[in-house]
C-alpha cells in the first residue's frame, strides 16, 4: 500500500494581491516585515526557521505545522499589519 502524501502549497508573501474598496488591486510585499516580526518574537525553533525562509525566499511551504504557527502569529493582537493585510494572510493560509 502506498502512503498518502498530504499536498502542501507554497504561500508567496512577496506578492500579496489585495483589492481595495474601489476594486483596484494592490500588490504588497510583506515577506521581510513578516519574517523579521516572527524572528524577533518567536520562542519556537521551527518558527524561527520559517521566519528565515520567508525573509530570504519570500515564500514558504505550508505544512499543517507551519499553517498553525503562522495563523497564531497573524491572529496575535500585537501583529503589526493592517487589518486588510491580516485578512488576506489568513485567506492565503486557509486556501
Coordinates of N, CA and C in Angstrom, one line a residue:
X1 N 0.8 -1.2 0.0 CA 0.0 0.0 0.0 C 0.9 1.3 0.0
X2 N 0.5 2.2 -0.8 CA 1.3 3.5 -0.9 C 0.8 4.4 0.2
X3 N 1.8 5.1 0.7 CA 1.5 6.2 1.7 C 0.8 7.3 1.0
X4 N -0.3 7.8 1.6 CA -0.9 9.0 1.0 C -0.2 10.2 1.5
X5 N 0.3 11.0 0.6 CA 1.0 12.2 1.0 C 0.0 13.4 1.0
X6 N 0.1 14.2 2.0 CA -0.7 15.4 2.1 C -0.1 16.4 1.2
X7 N -0.9 17.0 0.4 CA -0.5 18.0 -0.5 C -0.3 19.3 0.2
X8 N 0.8 20.0 0.0 CA 1.0 21.3 0.6 C 1.1 22.3 -0.5
X9 N 1.0 23.5 -0.2 CA 1.1 24.6 -1.1 C 2.1 25.6 -0.6
X10 N 2.6 26.4 -1.6 CA 3.6 27.4 -1.2 C 2.8 28.7 -1.1
X11 N 3.1 29.5 -0.1 CA 2.5 30.8 0.0 C 3.5 31.9 -0.3
X12 N 3.3 32.8 -1.2 CA 4.2 33.8 -1.6 C 3.9 35.1 -0.9
X13 N 4.7 35.4 0.1 CA 4.4 36.6 0.9 C 5.0 37.9 0.2
X14 N 5.7 37.7 -0.8 CA 6.3 38.9 -1.5 C 5.3 39.4 -2.6
X15 N 4.2 38.7 -2.8 CA 3.2 39.1 -3.8 C 1.8 38.9 -3.4
X16 N 1.4 39.6 -2.3 CA 0.0 39.5 -1.9 C -0.8 40.5 -2.7
X17 N -1.9 40.1 -3.3 CA -2.7 41.0 -4.1 C -4.0 41.2 -3.2
X18 N -4.2 42.5 -2.9 CA -5.3 42.9 -2.1 C -6.2 43.9 -2.9
X19 N -7.5 43.7 -2.9 CA -8.4 44.6 -3.6 C -8.9 45.6 -2.7
X20 N -8.7 46.9 -3.1 CA -9.2 48.0 -2.2 C -10.7 48.2 -2.4
X21 N -11.3 49.2 -1.7 CA -12.7 49.4 -1.8 C -13.2 49.8 -3.2
X22 N -12.3 50.4 -4.0 CA -12.7 50.8 -5.3 C -12.5 49.7 -6.3
X23 N -12.1 48.5 -5.9 CA -11.9 47.4 -6.8 C -10.5 47.4 -7.4
X24 N -9.6 48.3 -7.0 CA -8.3 48.4 -7.5 C -7.4 47.3 -6.8
X25 N -6.6 46.6 -7.6 CA -5.7 45.6 -7.0 C -4.4 46.2 -6.6
X26 N -4.0 46.0 -5.3 CA -2.8 46.5 -4.8 C -1.8 45.3 -4.5
X27 N -0.6 45.4 -4.8 CA 0.4 44.4 -4.5 C 1.2 44.8 -3.3
X28 N 1.3 43.8 -2.3 CA 2.0 44.0 -1.1 C 3.1 43.0 -1.0
X29 N 4.3 43.4 -0.6 CA 5.4 42.5 -0.3 C 5.6 42.6 1.2
X30 N 5.1 41.6 1.9 CA 5.2 41.6 3.4 C 6.3 40.6 3.9
X31 N 7.0 40.0 2.9 CA 7.9 38.9 3.3 C 9.0 39.4 4.3
X32 N 9.6 40.5 4.1 CA 10.7 41.0 5.0 C 10.1 41.3 6.4
X33 N 9.0 42.1 6.4 CA 8.4 42.5 7.6 C 7.9 41.3 8.4
X34 N 7.2 40.4 7.7 CA 6.7 39.2 8.4 C 7.8 38.3 8.9
X35 N 8.8 38.0 8.1 CA 9.9 37.2 8.5 C 10.6 37.8 9.7
X36 N 10.8 39.1 9.7 CA 11.5 39.8 10.8 C 10.7 39.8 12.0
X37 N 9.4 40.0 11.9 CA 8.5 40.0 13.1 C 8.5 38.6 13.8
X38 N 8.4 37.6 13.0 CA 8.4 36.2 13.6 C 9.7 36.0 14.2
X39 N 10.8 36.3 13.5 CA 12.2 36.1 14.0 C 12.4 36.8 15.4
X40 N 11.9 38.0 15.5 CA 12.1 38.7 16.8 C 11.1 38.4 17.9
X41 N 10.0 37.6 17.6 CA 9.1 37.4 18.6 C 8.8 35.9 19.0
X42 N 9.3 35.0 18.2 CA 9.0 33.6 18.4 C 10.0 33.0 19.4
X43 N 9.4 32.0 20.2 CA 10.2 31.2 21.1 C 10.4 29.8 20.5
X44 N 9.8 29.6 19.4 CA 9.8 28.2 18.7 C 10.9 28.1 17.7
X45 N 11.7 27.1 17.8 CA 12.8 26.9 16.8 C 12.3 26.7 15.4
X46 N 11.2 25.9 15.3 CA 10.7 25.7 14.0 C 10.2 26.9 13.3
X47 N 9.5 27.8 14.1 CA 9.0 29.1 13.5 C 10.2 30.0 13.2
X48 N 11.3 29.9 14.0 CA 12.5 30.7 13.7 C 13.0 30.3 12.3
X49 N 13.0 29.0 11.9 CA 13.4 28.6 10.6 C 12.4 29.1 9.5
X50 N 11.1 29.0 9.8 CA 10.1 29.5 8.9 C 10.3 31.0 8.7
X51 N 10.6 31.8 9.7 CA 10.9 33.2 9.6 C 12.0 33.5 8.7
X52 N 13.1 32.7 8.8 CA 14.3 32.9 7.9 C 13.9 32.6 6.5
X53 N 13.2 31.5 6.3 CA 12.8 31.2 4.9 C 11.9 32.3 4.3
X54 N 10.9 32.7 5.0 CA 10.1 33.8 4.5 C 10.9 35.0 4.2
X55 N 11.8 35.4 5.1 CA 12.6 36.6 4.9 C 13.5 36.5 3.6
X56 N 14.1 35.3 3.5 CA 15.1 35.1 2.4 C 14.5 34.8 1.1
X57 N 13.5 34.0 1.1 CA 12.9 33.5 -0.2 C 11.6 34.2 -0.5
X58 N 10.9 34.7 0.4 CA 9.6 35.4 0.2 C 8.4 34.4 0.2
X59 N 8.7 33.1 0.3 CA 7.6 32.1 0.3 C 8.0 31.0 1.2
X60 N 7.0 30.2 1.6 CA 7.3 29.0 2.4 C 6.3 28.0 2.1
X61 N 6.7 26.7 2.3 CA 5.8 25.6 2.1 C 4.9 25.5 3.3
X62 N 3.6 25.4 3.0 CA 2.6 25.5 4.0 C 2.2 24.1 4.5
X63 N 2.9 23.5 5.4 CA 2.6 22.3 6.1 C 1.5 22.6 7.2
X64 N 0.9 21.6 7.8 CA 0.0 21.9 8.9 C 0.6 22.6 10.0
X65 N 1.8 22.2 10.4 CA 2.5 22.8 11.5 C 2.8 24.3 11.2
X66 N 3.3 24.6 10.0 CA 3.6 26.0 9.6 C 2.3 26.8 9.5
X67 N 1.3 26.2 9.0 CA 0.0 26.9 8.9 C -0.5 27.3 10.3
X68 N -0.4 26.4 11.2 CA -0.9 26.6 12.6 C -0.1 27.7 13.2
X69 N 1.3 27.7 13.1 CA 2.1 28.7 13.6 C 1.9 30.0 13.1
X70 N 1.8 30.1 11.7 CA 1.5 31.4 11.1 C 0.2 32.0 11.4
X71 N -0.8 31.1 11.6 CA -2.2 31.6 11.9 C -2.1 32.2 13.3
X72 N -1.4 31.6 14.2 CA -1.3 32.1 15.6 C -0.6 33.5 15.6
X73 N 0.5 33.6 14.8 CA 1.2 34.9 14.6 C 0.3 36.0 14.1
X74 N -0.5 35.7 13.0 CA -1.3 36.7 12.4 C -2.5 37.1 13.3
X75 N -3.0 36.1 14.1 CA -4.1 36.4 15.0 C -3.7 37.1 16.3
X76 N -2.4 37.2 16.5 CA -2.0 37.9 17.7 C -2.3 39.4 17.7
X77 N -2.9 40.0 18.7 CA -3.2 41.4 18.6 C -2.0 42.3 18.4
X78 N -0.9 41.9 18.8 CA 0.4 42.7 18.6 C 0.9 42.6 17.2
X79 N 0.3 41.8 16.3 CA 0.8 41.7 14.9 C 0.7 43.0 14.2
X80 N 1.9 43.5 13.7 CA 1.9 44.9 13.2 C 1.5 45.2 11.8
X81 N 0.4 44.5 11.4 CA -0.1 44.7 10.0 C -1.5 45.3 10.0
X82 N -1.9 46.0 9.0 CA -3.3 46.5 8.8 C -4.2 45.3 8.7
X83 N -5.5 45.6 9.1 CA -6.5 44.5 9.2 C -6.7 43.9 7.8
X84 N -6.7 44.7 6.7 CA -6.9 44.2 5.4 C -5.8 43.2 5.0
X85 N -4.6 43.5 5.4 CA -3.4 42.6 5.1 C -3.6 41.3 6.0
X86 N -3.9 41.5 7.2 CA -4.2 40.3 8.1 C -5.2 39.4 7.5
X87 N -6.3 40.0 7.0 CA -7.4 39.2 6.4 C -6.9 38.4 5.2
X88 N -6.1 39.1 4.3 CA -5.6 38.4 3.1 C -4.6 37.3 3.5
X89 N -3.8 37.5 4.5 CA -2.9 36.5 5.0 C -3.6 35.3 5.5
X90 N -4.7 35.5 6.3 CA -5.5 34.4 6.8 C -6.2 33.6 5.7
X91 N -6.6 34.4 4.6 CA -7.2 33.7 3.5 C -6.2 32.8 2.8
X92 N -5.0 33.3 2.6 CA -3.9 32.6 2.0 C -3.6 31.3 2.8
X93 N -3.6 31.4 4.1 CA -3.2 30.3 5.0 C -4.4 29.2 4.9
X94 N -5.6 29.7 4.8 CA -6.7 28.7 4.7 C -6.9 28.1 3.3
X95 N -6.6 28.9 2.3 CA -6.8 28.4 0.9 C -5.9 27.4 0.5

